[in-house]
Amino acid sequence: MRVLISAVCGLILTACGSAEPKLLNPDSVIKGVSYVGTSVADLDRSTEFYGAANLAVIADSELSGSAALDKLANRSGVVVRTRMLRSVNAQIRLMEFSGSEAFAVSEPVPVQGPGIAHMCYQVDHATGAYQDFLDQGADIIGAPDLLQINPRNPVYYGYVKDLDGAVVEIEHVDVEKLNLPEPPKNQYRIRHVSLSTPDIDRIVAFYSALLEQPDPRRVGGKNGIGNDAMSGVTGLDDTKVRMAWFQIRNLELEIFQYASHPTELPSEPRPVDAVGYNMLVFDVDDLSAAQEKFIVAGGTIETEPELMDGTEIVFVRDPDGNLIGLQLAPSEAIVSAKNFSGNGTE
């Protein structure tokens, strides 16, 4: 295995610019990203699918008797089988809910959101990971071939749907064209988790306050930017987007607003057992301080703190209603962001 992106070369591999990323304040109460959750129909089937991203199975577990999950699913007696899959810098948690009516009737969040819209897997072009995803049953969303959005960067993009319809971004980097002094350490990593919003200024202001990153990297201006290649990737005609990025230690948080394809927030938040991405869980070092900071930034507290995975967690929502977990985890726990050294690039 070789880290595909180092803290140095990562700057040149964005589609839309090379501004210096803002790193998480070491004194922040938020310490990293524990995992991104996704509700799936079949753990084994989804595990095989995400093998295309070279994710390792870390642990299986069952969650039940949780007042928080009952509230978030709007029903009692929630039982969920879970499986944690790990890359070199971040984790995705597959969650198979028993007897979920919400899963059966819900639709995954589309490309333009609103909500947790996609996860991005960044790979060395030599891995052929895009074809591996297609071989595992991924459905192509836009153009059938990977597209280069920025001609200055040897990076190629494609959007697909996983076996349950959740959007997956595959980002191939032609490492040979980077002319690096020495080869990267890893060929696969999770690049980011992406939120799509109808109001990027509001969400950027919220996460700027929460993460103490007042001037995140942004592109797009008032009317957004786009080109034919970007439209080919998203599958949306004349795509125009506004974008921002935050580095939450081991995982990047990407925020999109589709100026060309506006979306509206739903009247009620998505149930936790609805199909597709359902939560973003942060590692914190002080649960009370994290809740207070979340409220001051403009979020809301959704549940009381409770034990889950042997550690204390509380669920909250950002101003768009995206479900966030604040988890106080010991460093040896599988859910701890401390499993990933540095900023997820070492």
CSV table of C-alpha atoms in Angstrom, one decimal, residues 50-289:
chain,number,residue,atom,x,y,z
A,50,TYR,CA,-17.0,-1.1,-1.4
A,51,GLY,CA,-14.2,-3.6,-1.8
A,52,ALA,CA,-13.6,-1.6,-5.0
A,53,ALA,CA,-12.3,1.2,-2.7
A,54,ASN,CA,-10.0,-1.2,-0.8
A,55,LEU,CA,-11.8,-0.7,2.5
A,56,ALA,CA,-10.9,-3.0,5.3
A,57,VAL,CA,-13.6,-4.6,7.5
A,58,ILE,CA,-12.8,-3.5,11.1
A,59,ALA,CA,-15.7,-4.7,13.2
A,60,ASP,CA,-19.3,-5.9,13.2
A,61,SER,CA,-21.8,-4.9,15.9
A,62,GLU,CA,-25.5,-4.7,16.7
A,63,LEU,CA,-27.1,-1.6,18.1
A,64,SER,CA,-30.4,-1.9,20.0
A,65,GLY,CA,-32.2,-0.4,23.0
A,66,SER,CA,-31.1,3.1,21.9
A,67,ALA,CA,-33.5,5.9,22.8
A,68,ALA,CA,-31.5,8.1,20.4
A,69,LEU,CA,-31.9,5.8,17.4
A,70,ASP,CA,-35.6,5.2,18.2
A,71,LYS,CA,-36.2,9.0,18.2
A,72,LEU,CA,-34.2,9.5,15.0
A,73,ALA,CA,-36.1,6.7,13.3
A,74,ASN,CA,-39.5,7.9,14.6
A,75,ARG,CA,-40.3,4.4,15.9
A,76,SER,CA,-39.5,2.2,18.9
A,77,GLY,CA,-37.4,-0.9,19.1
A,78,VAL,CA,-34.9,0.0,16.5
A,79,VAL,CA,-32.3,-2.8,15.8
A,80,VAL,CA,-29.4,-2.2,13.4
A,81,ARG,CA,-26.6,-4.4,12.4
A,82,THR,CA,-23.5,-2.5,11.5
A,83,ARG,CA,-20.1,-3.0,9.9
A,84,MET,CA,-17.2,-0.5,10.0
A,85,LEU,CA,-15.1,-0.2,6.9
A,86,ARG,CA,-11.8,1.6,7.1
A,87,SER,CA,-9.5,3.4,4.6
A,88,VAL,CA,-6.2,4.9,5.5
A,89,ASN,CA,-7.7,8.2,6.8
A,90,ALA,CA,-11.4,7.6,7.5
A,91,GLN,CA,-14.3,5.2,8.0
A,92,ILE,CA,-17.7,4.4,6.6
A,93,ARG,CA,-20.2,2.6,8.7
A,94,LEU,CA,-22.7,0.4,6.9
A,95,MET,CA,-26.0,0.2,8.9
A,96,GLU,CA,-28.6,-2.4,8.1
A,97,PHE,CA,-31.9,-1.5,10.0
A,98,SER,CA,-34.3,-4.4,10.7
A,99,GLY,CA,-37.9,-3.9,9.7
A,100,SER,CA,-37.4,-0.3,8.4
A,101,GLU,CA,-40.4,1.1,6.5
A,102,ALA,CA,-38.5,4.3,6.0
A,103,PHE,CA,-35.8,2.5,4.0
A,104,ALA,CA,-38.4,0.9,1.8
A,105,VAL,CA,-40.2,4.1,0.9
A,106,SER,CA,-37.4,6.6,0.9
A,107,GLU,CA,-35.2,7.7,-2.0
A,108,PRO,CA,-31.4,8.4,-1.7
A,109,VAL,CA,-30.3,12.0,-1.6
A,110,PRO,CA,-29.7,13.0,-5.3
A,111,VAL,CA,-26.5,14.7,-6.6
A,112,GLN,CA,-27.8,18.2,-5.9
A,113,GLY,CA,-29.1,17.3,-2.4
A,114,PRO,CA,-30.1,18.6,0.0
A,115,GLY,CA,-28.3,16.6,2.6
A,116,ILE,CA,-25.3,14.3,2.8
A,117,ALA,CA,-24.9,13.9,-1.0
A,118,HIS,CA,-21.9,11.8,-1.6
A,119,MET,CA,-18.6,10.4,-0.5
A,120,CYS,CA,-15.5,10.7,-2.6
A,121,TYR,CA,-12.9,7.9,-3.0
A,122,GLN,CA,-9.5,9.2,-4.3
A,123,VAL,CA,-7.3,6.6,-5.9
A,124,ASP,CA,-4.2,6.1,-8.0
A,125,HIS,CA,-5.3,5.9,-11.6
A,126,ALA,CA,-3.3,2.7,-11.9
A,127,THR,CA,-5.7,0.9,-9.6
A,128,GLY,CA,-8.5,0.9,-12.1
A,129,ALA,CA,-10.9,1.5,-9.2
A,130,TYR,CA,-13.6,3.1,-11.3
A,131,GLN,CA,-14.0,0.0,-13.4
A,132,ASP,CA,-13.9,-2.1,-10.2
A,133,PHE,CA,-16.9,-0.1,-9.0
A,134,LEU,CA,-18.7,-0.7,-12.2
A,135,ASP,CA,-17.9,-4.4,-12.1
A,136,GLN,CA,-19.5,-4.5,-8.6
A,137,GLY,CA,-22.7,-3.1,-10.0
A,138,ALA,CA,-22.4,0.7,-9.7
A,139,ASP,CA,-24.8,2.7,-11.9
A,140,ILE,CA,-23.3,5.5,-13.9
A,141,ILE,CA,-24.9,8.9,-13.3
A,142,GLY,CA,-23.3,11.1,-15.9
A,143,ALA,CA,-20.8,10.4,-18.7
A,144,PRO,CA,-19.7,6.8,-18.9
A,145,ASP,CA,-16.0,7.7,-18.8
A,146,LEU,CA,-14.1,9.6,-16.2
A,147,LEU,CA,-13.7,13.3,-17.0
A,148,GLN,CA,-10.9,15.8,-16.4
A,149,ILE,CA,-12.5,19.0,-15.0
A,150,ASN,CA,-9.4,21.1,-14.7
A,151,PRO,CA,-6.9,20.7,-17.5
A,152,ARG,CA,-4.1,21.8,-15.2
A,153,ASN,CA,-4.5,18.8,-12.9
A,154,PRO,CA,-4.2,15.1,-13.9
A,155,VAL,CA,-7.3,14.2,-12.0
A,156,TYR,CA,-10.4,12.5,-13.5
A,157,TYR,CA,-13.9,12.2,-12.0
A,158,GLY,CA,-17.0,10.2,-12.2
A,159,TYR,CA,-20.2,9.9,-10.2
A,160,VAL,CA,-22.0,6.6,-9.7
A,161,LYS,CA,-24.7,5.1,-7.5
A,162,ASP,CA,-24.0,2.3,-5.1
A,163,LEU,CA,-26.2,-0.7,-4.8
A,164,ASP,CA,-28.7,1.2,-2.7
A,165,GLY,CA,-28.6,4.3,-4.9
A,166,ALA,CA,-26.3,6.5,-2.7
A,167,VAL,CA,-24.0,8.7,-4.8
A,168,VAL,CA,-20.3,7.8,-4.9
A,169,GLU,CA,-17.6,10.0,-6.4
A,170,ILE,CA,-14.5,8.2,-7.8
A,171,GLU,CA,-11.5,10.5,-8.3
A,172,HIS,CA,-8.6,9.0,-10.3
A,173,VAL,CA,-5.2,10.7,-9.9
A,174,ASP,CA,-2.7,10.0,-12.6
A,175,VAL,CA,0.2,9.8,-10.2
A,176,GLU,CA,2.8,9.4,-12.9
A,177,LYS,CA,2.0,12.8,-14.3
A,178,LEU,CA,2.6,14.5,-11.0
A,179,ASN,CA,6.4,14.0,-11.2
A,180,LEU,CA,6.7,13.6,-7.5
A,181,PRO,CA,10.2,13.2,-6.0
A,182,GLU,CA,9.1,9.9,-4.4
A,183,PRO,CA,6.0,7.8,-4.8
A,184,PRO,CA,3.0,8.2,-2.5
A,185,LYS,CA,2.5,5.8,0.4
A,186,ASN,CA,-1.0,4.6,-0.4
A,187,GLN,CA,-3.1,4.1,-3.6
A,188,TYR,CA,-6.5,4.6,-2.0
A,189,ARG,CA,-8.1,7.0,0.5
A,190,ILE,CA,-11.4,8.7,1.2
A,191,ARG,CA,-11.1,12.2,0.0
A,192,HIS,CA,-14.2,13.9,1.4
A,193,VAL,CA,-17.8,13.7,2.5
A,194,SER,CA,-20.0,16.2,0.7
A,195,LEU,CA,-23.0,18.2,1.8
A,196,SER,CA,-25.3,19.8,-0.7
A,197,THR,CA,-27.3,22.8,0.5
A,198,PRO,CA,-29.7,25.4,-0.8
A,199,ASP,CA,-27.7,28.1,1.2
A,200,ILE,CA,-24.0,27.7,1.2
A,201,ASP,CA,-23.3,31.0,2.9
A,202,ARG,CA,-25.4,29.9,6.0
A,203,ILE,CA,-23.8,26.5,6.2
A,204,VAL,CA,-20.3,27.9,5.7
A,205,ALA,CA,-20.9,30.4,8.5
A,206,PHE,CA,-22.0,27.5,10.7
A,207,TYR,CA,-19.1,25.2,10.1
A,208,SER,CA,-16.6,28.2,10.2
A,209,ALA,CA,-17.8,28.9,13.8
A,210,LEU,CA,-18.0,25.3,14.8
A,211,LEU,CA,-14.6,24.3,13.4
A,212,GLU,CA,-12.9,27.7,14.1
A,213,GLN,CA,-12.0,28.0,10.4
A,214,PRO,CA,-13.2,31.5,9.5
A,215,ASP,CA,-11.9,31.6,5.9
A,216,PRO,CA,-12.4,28.2,4.3
A,217,ARG,CA,-11.3,27.6,0.7
A,218,ARG,CA,-14.2,28.6,-1.6
A,219,VAL,CA,-14.9,28.9,-5.3
A,220,GLY,CA,-17.9,29.8,-7.4
A,221,GLY,CA,-18.9,33.3,-6.6
A,222,LYS,CA,-22.6,34.3,-6.6
A,223,ASN,CA,-23.6,32.5,-9.7
A,224,GLY,CA,-21.4,29.5,-9.5
A,225,ILE,CA,-18.9,27.9,-11.9
A,226,GLY,CA,-19.1,25.0,-14.2
A,227,ASN,CA,-18.1,23.6,-17.6
A,228,ASP,CA,-19.1,20.7,-19.9
A,229,ALA,CA,-16.9,18.3,-18.0
A,230,MET,CA,-18.5,19.1,-14.7
A,231,SER,CA,-22.0,18.7,-16.2
A,232,GLY,CA,-20.8,15.3,-17.6
A,233,VAL,CA,-19.8,14.2,-14.1
A,234,THR,CA,-22.9,15.3,-12.3
A,235,GLY,CA,-25.3,14.3,-15.1
A,236,LEU,CA,-27.1,17.6,-14.7
A,237,ASP,CA,-27.2,19.9,-17.7
A,238,ASP,CA,-25.4,23.2,-17.5
A,239,THR,CA,-24.1,22.5,-13.9
A,240,LYS,CA,-23.1,25.6,-12.0
A,241,VAL,CA,-21.9,25.2,-8.4
A,242,ARG,CA,-20.6,27.1,-5.5
A,243,MET,CA,-18.2,25.2,-3.3
A,244,ALA,CA,-16.3,25.3,0.0
A,245,TRP,CA,-14.1,22.9,1.9
A,246,PHE,CA,-13.1,22.4,5.6
A,247,GLN,CA,-10.5,20.0,6.8
A,248,ILE,CA,-11.7,18.1,9.9
A,249,ARG,CA,-8.3,16.6,10.8
A,250,ASN,CA,-8.6,13.2,9.0
A,251,LEU,CA,-11.4,13.9,6.5
A,252,GLU,CA,-12.4,16.8,4.3
A,253,LEU,CA,-15.9,18.3,4.5
A,254,GLU,CA,-17.0,19.5,1.1
A,255,ILE,CA,-20.0,21.8,0.7
A,256,PHE,CA,-21.9,22.3,-2.6
A,257,GLN,CA,-24.7,24.6,-3.6
A,258,TYR,CA,-26.0,23.9,-7.1
A,259,ALA,CA,-26.8,27.4,-8.4
A,260,SER,CA,-28.1,25.8,-11.6
A,261,HIS,CA,-30.3,23.2,-9.9
A,262,PRO,CA,-31.7,24.7,-6.7
A,263,THR,CA,-33.0,22.4,-4.0
A,264,GLU,CA,-35.3,23.0,-1.0
A,265,LEU,CA,-34.9,21.6,2.5
A,266,PRO,CA,-37.6,19.0,3.4
A,267,SER,CA,-40.2,19.9,5.9
A,268,GLU,CA,-38.9,17.2,8.2
A,269,PRO,CA,-35.4,15.7,8.6
A,270,ARG,CA,-34.7,12.4,7.0
A,271,PRO,CA,-35.2,9.4,9.4
A,272,VAL,CA,-31.9,7.8,10.4
A,273,ASP,CA,-33.0,4.5,8.7
A,274,ALA,CA,-33.8,6.1,5.3
A,275,VAL,CA,-31.8,4.8,2.5
A,276,GLY,CA,-28.3,6.2,1.9
A,277,TYR,CA,-26.0,8.4,4.0
A,278,ASN,CA,-27.5,9.1,7.4
A,279,MET,CA,-24.9,10.6,9.8
A,280,LEU,CA,-21.6,12.3,10.1
A,281,VAL,CA,-19.9,11.5,13.5
A,282,PHE,CA,-17.3,13.8,15.0
A,283,ASP,CA,-14.7,12.8,17.6
A,284,VAL,CA,-14.7,15.3,20.5
A,285,ASP,CA,-12.7,15.7,23.7
A,286,ASP,CA,-15.4,17.4,25.8
A,287,LEU,CA,-19.0,16.5,25.1
A,288,SER,CA,-20.6,19.4,27.0
A,289,ALA,CA,-18.3,21.9,25.4
